[in-house]
Amino acid sequence: MNTESFRRLPERDLLNLTLSSAIRDKATVSPGGVPLARLADGVTFYDVPTHRDDRGSVFEVFDPRKNWHPDPLVFCYCFTIRPGYVKGWGLHKLHEDRYFVLSGEMKVVLYDVRPESPTYGEISAVVLTADNRRLMNIPRNVWHADHNIGGSEVIIINFPTIQYDYASPDKYRLPIDTPLVPYDFKGAKGW
């Protein structure tokens, strides 16, 4: 049907025609604003308030006294991702990652392949931003990929639960377009 034919349809027919092809949005948050999507089992967060005044801001990054995570702080490093790029898929057998975004905006996509997990086989995603700072852990044996969805470089601090082993890194990789993970980054670049 061409554009002119659409214009000649009675208003009600055009409404019904377009609605019959539409897909209705699913609820993503509760009436109280709580996200409805399930995350991979074992993912936890610690919200970090930012305190601002006319000089700037200050925020904590990690304080073991908060008892957010049972493992001690043993290693820390920083990484960046350019706008539109993806780092992943990665998995760790021996340790958890603990992310904190210093600046920028990224989506962390998780694929839970742990047979004993209640979220086995599920994909979940979380957006981490400098506007809503928080610590996030990624459990062992969960594939994850980090996608910069903002317009500037994202800067992340990671506090893994073990020190980096230069001789035998605890890092397993799959390409971002692998058919083994049911997720599409829609042409984003990365590896």
mmCIF file with all atom_site columns, N, CA, C and O in Angstrom, residues 62 68-77 91-99 137-141 158-172:
data_model
loop_
_atom_site.group_PDB
_atom_site.id
_atom_site.type_symbol
_atom_site.label_atom_id
_atom_site.label_alt_id
_atom_site.label_comp_id
_atom_site.label_asym_id
_atom_site.label_entity_id
_atom_site.label_seq_id
_atom_site.pdbx_PDB_ins_code
_atom_site.Cartn_x
_atom_site.Cartn_y
_atom_site.Cartn_z
_atom_site.occupancy
_atom_site.B_iso_or_equiv
_atom_site.pdbx_formal_charge
_atom_site.auth_seq_id
_atom_site.auth_comp_id
_atom_site.auth_asym_id
_atom_site.auth_atom_id
_atom_site.pdbx_PDB_model_num
ATOM 1   N N  . PHE A 1 62  ? 35.636 2.792   47.300 1.00 0.00 ? 62  PHE A N  1
ATOM 2   C CA . PHE A 1 62  ? 35.565 1.479   47.933 1.00 0.00 ? 62  PHE A CA 1
ATOM 3   C C  . PHE A 1 62  ? 35.915 1.631   49.406 1.00 0.00 ? 62  PHE A C  1
ATOM 4   O O  . PHE A 1 62  ? 36.906 2.272   49.745 1.00 0.00 ? 62  PHE A O  1
ATOM 5   N N  . TRP A 1 68  ? 30.059 -4.544  51.776 1.00 0.00 ? 68  TRP A N  1
ATOM 6   C CA . TRP A 1 68  ? 29.308 -4.806  50.556 1.00 0.00 ? 68  TRP A CA 1
ATOM 7   C C  . TRP A 1 68  ? 29.667 -6.156  49.969 1.00 0.00 ? 68  TRP A C  1
ATOM 8   O O  . TRP A 1 68  ? 28.814 -6.881  49.483 1.00 0.00 ? 68  TRP A O  1
ATOM 9   N N  . HIS A 1 69  ? 30.944 -6.513  50.001 1.00 0.00 ? 69  HIS A N  1
ATOM 10  C CA . HIS A 1 69  ? 31.400 -7.750  49.386 1.00 0.00 ? 69  HIS A CA 1
ATOM 11  C C  . HIS A 1 69  ? 32.287 -8.494  50.378 1.00 0.00 ? 69  HIS A C  1
ATOM 12  O O  . HIS A 1 69  ? 33.103 -7.877  51.047 1.00 0.00 ? 69  HIS A O  1
ATOM 13  N N  . PRO A 1 70  ? 32.151 -9.819  50.476 1.00 0.00 ? 70  PRO A N  1
ATOM 14  C CA . PRO A 1 70  ? 32.924 -10.553 51.485 1.00 0.00 ? 70  PRO A CA 1
ATOM 15  C C  . PRO A 1 70  ? 34.427 -10.639 51.195 1.00 0.00 ? 70  PRO A C  1
ATOM 16  O O  . PRO A 1 70  ? 35.213 -10.811 52.119 1.00 0.00 ? 70  PRO A O  1
ATOM 17  N N  . ASP A 1 71  ? 34.834 -10.517 49.926 1.00 0.00 ? 71  ASP A N  1
ATOM 18  C CA . ASP A 1 71  ? 36.256 -10.637 49.594 1.00 0.00 ? 71  ASP A CA 1
ATOM 19  C C  . ASP A 1 71  ? 36.976 -9.317  49.813 1.00 0.00 ? 71  ASP A C  1
ATOM 20  O O  . ASP A 1 71  ? 36.437 -8.253  49.496 1.00 0.00 ? 71  ASP A O  1
ATOM 21  N N  . PRO A 1 72  ? 38.212 -9.372  50.312 1.00 0.00 ? 72  PRO A N  1
ATOM 22  C CA . PRO A 1 72  ? 38.958 -8.141  50.593 1.00 0.00 ? 72  PRO A CA 1
ATOM 23  C C  . PRO A 1 72  ? 39.442 -7.458  49.309 1.00 0.00 ? 72  PRO A C  1
ATOM 24  O O  . PRO A 1 72  ? 39.453 -8.053  48.235 1.00 0.00 ? 72  PRO A O  1
ATOM 25  N N  . LEU A 1 73  ? 39.850 -6.216  49.450 1.00 0.00 ? 73  LEU A N  1
ATOM 26  C CA . LEU A 1 73  ? 40.453 -5.470  48.352 1.00 0.00 ? 73  LEU A CA 1
ATOM 27  C C  . LEU A 1 73  ? 41.907 -5.920  48.229 1.00 0.00 ? 73  LEU A C  1
ATOM 28  O O  . LEU A 1 73  ? 42.692 -5.740  49.149 1.00 0.00 ? 73  LEU A O  1
ATOM 29  N N  . VAL A 1 74  ? 42.246 -6.573  47.088 1.00 0.00 ? 74  VAL A N  1
ATOM 30  C CA . VAL A 1 74  ? 43.593 -7.119  46.909 1.00 0.00 ? 74  VAL A CA 1
ATOM 31  C C  . VAL A 1 74  ? 44.276 -6.607  45.647 1.00 0.00 ? 74  VAL A C  1
ATOM 32  O O  . VAL A 1 74  ? 45.482 -6.790  45.466 1.00 0.00 ? 74  VAL A O  1
ATOM 33  N N  . PHE A 1 75  ? 43.514 -5.991  44.744 1.00 0.00 ? 75  PHE A N  1
ATOM 34  C CA . PHE A 1 75  ? 44.074 -5.563  43.477 1.00 0.00 ? 75  PHE A CA 1
ATOM 35  C C  . PHE A 1 75  ? 43.115 -4.548  42.879 1.00 0.00 ? 75  PHE A C  1
ATOM 36  O O  . PHE A 1 75  ? 41.902 -4.621  43.105 1.00 0.00 ? 75  PHE A O  1
ATOM 37  N N  . CYS A 1 76  ? 43.640 -3.611  42.124 1.00 0.00 ? 76  CYS A N  1
ATOM 38  C CA . CYS A 1 76  ? 42.811 -2.583  41.512 1.00 0.00 ? 76  CYS A CA 1
ATOM 39  C C  . CYS A 1 76  ? 43.464 -2.132  40.217 1.00 0.00 ? 76  CYS A C  1
ATOM 40  O O  . CYS A 1 76  ? 44.684 -1.997  40.152 1.00 0.00 ? 76  CYS A O  1
ATOM 41  N N  . TYR A 1 77  ? 42.647 -1.948  39.177 1.00 0.00 ? 77  TYR A N  1
ATOM 42  C CA . TYR A 1 77  ? 43.162 -1.361  37.951 1.00 0.00 ? 77  TYR A CA 1
ATOM 43  C C  . TYR A 1 77  ? 42.047 -0.563  37.279 1.00 0.00 ? 77  TYR A C  1
ATOM 44  O O  . TYR A 1 77  ? 40.877 -0.674  37.624 1.00 0.00 ? 77  TYR A O  1
ATOM 45  N N  . LEU A 1 91  ? 35.003 -14.121 30.667 1.00 0.00 ? 91  LEU A N  1
ATOM 46  C CA . LEU A 1 91  ? 34.547 -14.926 31.801 1.00 0.00 ? 91  LEU A CA 1
ATOM 47  C C  . LEU A 1 91  ? 35.745 -15.220 32.675 1.00 0.00 ? 91  LEU A C  1
ATOM 48  O O  . LEU A 1 91  ? 36.857 -15.403 32.186 1.00 0.00 ? 91  LEU A O  1
ATOM 49  N N  . HIS A 1 92  ? 35.529 -15.261 33.996 1.00 0.00 ? 92  HIS A N  1
ATOM 50  C CA . HIS A 1 92  ? 36.567 -15.612 34.960 1.00 0.00 ? 92  HIS A CA 1
ATOM 51  C C  . HIS A 1 92  ? 36.103 -16.822 35.759 1.00 0.00 ? 92  HIS A C  1
ATOM 52  O O  . HIS A 1 92  ? 34.979 -16.835 36.254 1.00 0.00 ? 92  HIS A O  1
ATOM 53  N N  . LYS A 1 93  ? 36.958 -17.832 35.870 1.00 0.00 ? 93  LYS A N  1
ATOM 54  C CA . LYS A 1 93  ? 36.628 -19.026 36.654 1.00 0.00 ? 93  LYS A CA 1
ATOM 55  C C  . LYS A 1 93  ? 36.980 -18.853 38.129 1.00 0.00 ? 93  LYS A C  1
ATOM 56  O O  . LYS A 1 93  ? 36.336 -19.460 38.986 1.00 0.00 ? 93  LYS A O  1
ATOM 57  N N  . LEU A 1 94  ? 38.024 -18.057 38.427 1.00 0.00 ? 94  LEU A N  1
ATOM 58  C CA . LEU A 1 94  ? 38.558 -17.991 39.782 1.00 0.00 ? 94  LEU A CA 1
ATOM 59  C C  . LEU A 1 94  ? 38.200 -16.726 40.547 1.00 0.00 ? 94  LEU A C  1
ATOM 60  O O  . LEU A 1 94  ? 38.377 -16.687 41.763 1.00 0.00 ? 94  LEU A O  1
ATOM 61  N N  . HIS A 1 95  ? 37.756 -15.698 39.871 1.00 0.00 ? 95  HIS A N  1
ATOM 62  C CA . HIS A 1 95  ? 37.500 -14.447 40.588 1.00 0.00 ? 95  HIS A CA 1
ATOM 63  C C  . HIS A 1 95  ? 36.273 -13.718 40.074 1.00 0.00 ? 95  HIS A C  1
ATOM 64  O O  . HIS A 1 95  ? 35.750 -14.018 39.007 1.00 0.00 ? 95  HIS A O  1
ATOM 65  N N  . GLU A 1 96  ? 35.837 -12.766 40.864 1.00 0.00 ? 96  GLU A N  1
ATOM 66  C CA . GLU A 1 96  ? 34.758 -11.860 40.491 1.00 0.00 ? 96  GLU A CA 1
ATOM 67  C C  . GLU A 1 96  ? 35.352 -10.519 40.114 1.00 0.00 ? 96  GLU A C  1
ATOM 68  O O  . GLU A 1 96  ? 36.372 -10.103 40.668 1.00 0.00 ? 96  GLU A O  1
ATOM 69  N N  . ASP A 1 97  ? 34.714 -9.838  39.182 1.00 0.00 ? 97  ASP A N  1
ATOM 70  C CA . ASP A 1 97  ? 35.034 -8.444  38.911 1.00 0.00 ? 97  ASP A CA 1
ATOM 71  C C  . ASP A 1 97  ? 34.150 -7.589  39.796 1.00 0.00 ? 97  ASP A C  1
ATOM 72  O O  . ASP A 1 97  ? 33.015 -7.973  40.117 1.00 0.00 ? 97  ASP A O  1
ATOM 73  N N  . ARG A 1 98  ? 34.666 -6.414  40.164 1.00 0.00 ? 98  ARG A N  1
ATOM 74  C CA . ARG A 1 98  ? 33.877 -5.435  40.919 1.00 0.00 ? 98  ARG A CA 1
ATOM 75  C C  . ARG A 1 98  ? 34.116 -4.082  40.254 1.00 0.00 ? 98  ARG A C  1
ATOM 76  O O  . ARG A 1 98  ? 35.174 -3.492  40.408 1.00 0.00 ? 98  ARG A O  1
ATOM 77  N N  . TYR A 1 99  ? 33.114 -3.623  39.502 1.00 0.00 ? 99  TYR A N  1
ATOM 78  C CA . TYR A 1 99  ? 33.239 -2.427  38.668 1.00 0.00 ? 99  TYR A CA 1
ATOM 79  C C  . TYR A 1 99  ? 32.765 -1.170  39.384 1.00 0.00 ? 99  TYR A C  1
ATOM 80  O O  . TYR A 1 99  ? 31.800 -1.199  40.146 1.00 0.00 ? 99  TYR A O  1
ATOM 81  N N  . ASN A 1 137 ? 29.293 -6.105  41.327 1.00 0.00 ? 137 ASN A N  1
ATOM 82  C CA . ASN A 1 137 ? 30.122 -7.308  41.176 1.00 0.00 ? 137 ASN A CA 1
ATOM 83  C C  . ASN A 1 137 ? 29.575 -8.182  40.058 1.00 0.00 ? 137 ASN A C  1
ATOM 84  O O  . ASN A 1 137 ? 28.379 -8.176  39.768 1.00 0.00 ? 137 ASN A O  1
ATOM 85  N N  . ILE A 1 138 ? 30.497 -8.901  39.417 1.00 0.00 ? 138 ILE A N  1
ATOM 86  C CA . ILE A 1 138 ? 30.140 -9.866  38.381 1.00 0.00 ? 138 ILE A CA 1
ATOM 87  C C  . ILE A 1 138 ? 30.635 -11.225 38.861 1.00 0.00 ? 138 ILE A C  1
ATOM 88  O O  . ILE A 1 138 ? 31.841 -11.428 39.011 1.00 0.00 ? 138 ILE A O  1
ATOM 89  N N  . PRO A 1 139 ? 29.731 -12.152 39.142 1.00 0.00 ? 139 PRO A N  1
ATOM 90  C CA . PRO A 1 139 ? 30.122 -13.446 39.703 1.00 0.00 ? 139 PRO A CA 1
ATOM 91  C C  . PRO A 1 139 ? 31.017 -14.268 38.770 1.00 0.00 ? 139 PRO A C  1
ATOM 92  O O  . PRO A 1 139 ? 31.057 -14.047 37.560 1.00 0.00 ? 139 PRO A O  1
ATOM 93  N N  . ARG A 1 140 ? 31.695 -15.225 39.357 1.00 0.00 ? 140 ARG A N  1
ATOM 94  C CA . ARG A 1 140 ? 32.507 -16.173 38.596 1.00 0.00 ? 140 ARG A CA 1
ATOM 95  C C  . ARG A 1 140 ? 31.622 -16.935 37.595 1.00 0.00 ? 140 ARG A C  1
ATOM 96  O O  . ARG A 1 140 ? 30.441 -17.166 37.859 1.00 0.00 ? 140 ARG A O  1
ATOM 97  N N  . ASN A 1 141 ? 32.217 -17.321 36.478 1.00 0.00 ? 141 ASN A N  1
ATOM 98  C CA . ASN A 1 141 ? 31.560 -18.159 35.468 1.00 0.00 ? 141 ASN A CA 1
ATOM 99  C C  . ASN A 1 141 ? 30.322 -17.528 34.834 1.00 0.00 ? 141 ASN A C  1
ATOM 100 O O  . ASN A 1 141 ? 29.412 -18.231 34.391 1.00 0.00 ? 141 ASN A O  1
ATOM 101 N N  . ASN A 1 158 ? 38.293 -1.389  38.275 1.00 0.00 ? 158 ASN A N  1
ATOM 102 C CA . ASN A 1 158 ? 37.913 -2.755  38.631 1.00 0.00 ? 158 ASN A CA 1
ATOM 103 C C  . ASN A 1 158 ? 38.707 -3.167  39.860 1.00 0.00 ? 158 ASN A C  1
ATOM 104 O O  . ASN A 1 158 ? 39.917 -2.934  39.941 1.00 0.00 ? 158 ASN A O  1
ATOM 105 N N  . PHE A 1 159 ? 38.010 -3.772  40.820 1.00 0.00 ? 159 PHE A N  1
ATOM 106 C CA . PHE A 1 159 ? 38.608 -4.314  42.031 1.00 0.00 ? 159 PHE A CA 1
ATOM 107 C C  . PHE A 1 159 ? 38.407 -5.830  42.027 1.00 0.00 ? 159 PHE A C  1
ATOM 108 O O  . PHE A 1 159 ? 37.586 -6.352  42.774 1.00 0.00 ? 159 PHE A O  1
ATOM 109 N N  . PRO A 1 160 ? 39.114 -6.579  41.164 1.00 0.00 ? 160 PRO A N  1
ATOM 110 C CA . PRO A 1 160 ? 38.890 -8.025  41.126 1.00 0.00 ? 160 PRO A CA 1
ATOM 111 C C  . PRO A 1 160 ? 39.226 -8.657  42.477 1.00 0.00 ? 160 PRO A C  1
ATOM 112 O O  . PRO A 1 160 ? 40.006 -8.120  43.253 1.00 0.00 ? 160 PRO A O  1
ATOM 113 N N  . THR A 1 161 ? 38.630 -9.812  42.721 1.00 0.00 ? 161 THR A N  1
ATOM 114 C CA . THR A 1 161 ? 38.782 -10.452 44.034 1.00 0.00 ? 161 THR A CA 1
ATOM 115 C C  . THR A 1 161 ? 40.094 -11.210 44.188 1.00 0.00 ? 161 THR A C  1
ATOM 116 O O  . THR A 1 161 ? 40.375 -11.703 45.284 1.00 0.00 ? 161 THR A O  1
ATOM 117 N N  . ILE A 1 162 ? 40.892 -11.338 43.120 1.00 0.00 ? 162 ILE A N  1
ATOM 118 C CA . ILE A 1 162 ? 42.246 -11.885 43.226 1.00 0.00 ? 162 ILE A CA 1
ATOM 119 C C  . ILE A 1 162 ? 43.191 -11.000 42.418 1.00 0.00 ? 162 ILE A C  1
ATOM 120 O O  . ILE A 1 162 ? 42.765 -10.265 41.528 1.00 0.00 ? 162 ILE A O  1
ATOM 121 N N  . GLN A 1 163 ? 44.464 -11.095 42.719 1.00 0.00 ? 163 GLN A N  1
ATOM 122 C CA . GLN A 1 163 ? 45.464 -10.353 41.960 1.00 0.00 ? 163 GLN A CA 1
ATOM 123 C C  . GLN A 1 163 ? 45.635 -10.973 40.585 1.00 0.00 ? 163 GLN A C  1
ATOM 124 O O  . GLN A 1 163 ? 45.428 -12.172 40.393 1.00 0.00 ? 163 GLN A O  1
ATOM 125 N N  . TYR A 1 164 ? 46.021 -10.154 39.637 1.00 0.00 ? 164 TYR A N  1
ATOM 126 C CA . TYR A 1 164 ? 46.245 -10.620 38.282 1.00 0.00 ? 164 TYR A CA 1
ATOM 127 C C  . TYR A 1 164 ? 47.419 -11.593 38.253 1.00 0.00 ? 164 TYR A C  1
ATOM 128 O O  . TYR A 1 164 ? 48.470 -11.334 38.835 1.00 0.00 ? 164 TYR A O  1
ATOM 129 N N  . ASP A 1 165 ? 47.230 -12.718 37.598 1.00 0.00 ? 165 ASP A N  1
ATOM 130 C CA . ASP A 1 165 ? 48.282 -13.725 37.459 1.00 0.00 ? 165 ASP A CA 1
ATOM 131 C C  . ASP A 1 165 ? 48.882 -13.577 36.062 1.00 0.00 ? 165 ASP A C  1
ATOM 132 O O  . ASP A 1 165 ? 48.278 -13.981 35.072 1.00 0.00 ? 165 ASP A O  1
ATOM 133 N N  . TYR A 1 166 ? 50.063 -12.965 35.990 1.00 0.00 ? 166 TYR A N  1
ATOM 134 C CA . TYR A 1 166 ? 50.687 -12.684 34.699 1.00 0.00 ? 166 TYR A CA 1
ATOM 135 C C  . TYR A 1 166 ? 51.034 -13.960 33.934 1.00 0.00 ? 166 TYR A C  1
ATOM 136 O O  . TYR A 1 166 ? 50.981 -13.979 32.709 1.00 0.00 ? 166 TYR A O  1
ATOM 137 N N  . ALA A 1 167 ? 51.379 -15.033 34.639 1.00 0.00 ? 167 ALA A N  1
ATOM 138 C CA . ALA A 1 167 ? 51.766 -16.290 33.986 1.00 0.00 ? 167 ALA A CA 1
ATOM 139 C C  . ALA A 1 167 ? 50.554 -17.090 33.498 1.00 0.00 ? 167 ALA A C  1
ATOM 140 O O  . ALA A 1 167 ? 50.645 -17.826 32.520 1.00 0.00 ? 167 ALA A O  1
ATOM 141 N N  . SER A 1 168 ? 49.421 -16.942 34.196 1.00 0.00 ? 168 SER A N  1
ATOM 142 C CA . SER A 1 168 ? 48.235 -17.727 33.857 1.00 0.00 ? 168 SER A CA 1
ATOM 143 C C  . SER A 1 168 ? 46.972 -16.892 34.126 1.00 0.00 ? 168 SER A C  1
ATOM 144 O O  . SER A 1 168 ? 46.288 -17.100 35.133 1.00 0.00 ? 168 SER A O  1
ATOM 145 N N  . PRO A 1 169 ? 46.654 -15.942 33.235 1.00 0.00 ? 169 PRO A N  1
ATOM 146 C CA . PRO A 1 169 ? 45.500 -15.066 33.474 1.00 0.00 ? 169 PRO A CA 1
ATOM 147 C C  . PRO A 1 169 ? 44.190 -15.849 33.581 1.00 0.00 ? 169 PRO A C  1
ATOM 148 O O  . PRO A 1 169 ? 43.953 -16.784 32.819 1.00 0.00 ? 169 PRO A O  1
ATOM 149 N N  . ASP A 1 170 ? 43.362 -15.451 34.532 1.00 0.00 ? 170 ASP A N  1
ATOM 150 C CA . ASP A 1 170 ? 42.030 -16.033 34.700 1.00 0.00 ? 170 ASP A CA 1
ATOM 151 C C  . ASP A 1 170 ? 41.047 -15.286 33.800 1.00 0.00 ? 170 ASP A C  1
ATOM 152 O O  . ASP A 1 170 ? 40.145 -14.596 34.258 1.00 0.00 ? 170 ASP A O  1
ATOM 153 N N  . LYS A 1 171 ? 41.235 -15.394 32.502 1.00 0.00 ? 171 LYS A N  1
ATOM 154 C CA . LYS A 1 171 ? 40.406 -14.678 31.534 1.00 0.00 ? 171 LYS A CA 1
ATOM 155 C C  . LYS A 1 171 ? 40.151 -15.577 30.342 1.00 0.00 ? 171 LYS A C  1
ATOM 156 O O  . LYS A 1 171 ? 41.079 -16.076 29.718 1.00 0.00 ? 171 LYS A O  1
ATOM 157 N N  . TYR A 1 172 ? 38.876 -15.808 30.047 1.00 0.00 ? 172 TYR A N  1
ATOM 158 C CA . TYR A 1 172 ? 38.450 -16.606 28.904 1.00 0.00 ? 172 TYR A CA 1
ATOM 159 C C  . TYR A 1 172 ? 37.622 -15.688 28.014 1.00 0.00 ? 172 TYR A C  1
ATOM 160 O O  . TYR A 1 172 ? 36.823 -14.896 28.518 1.00 0.00 ? 172 TYR A O  1
#
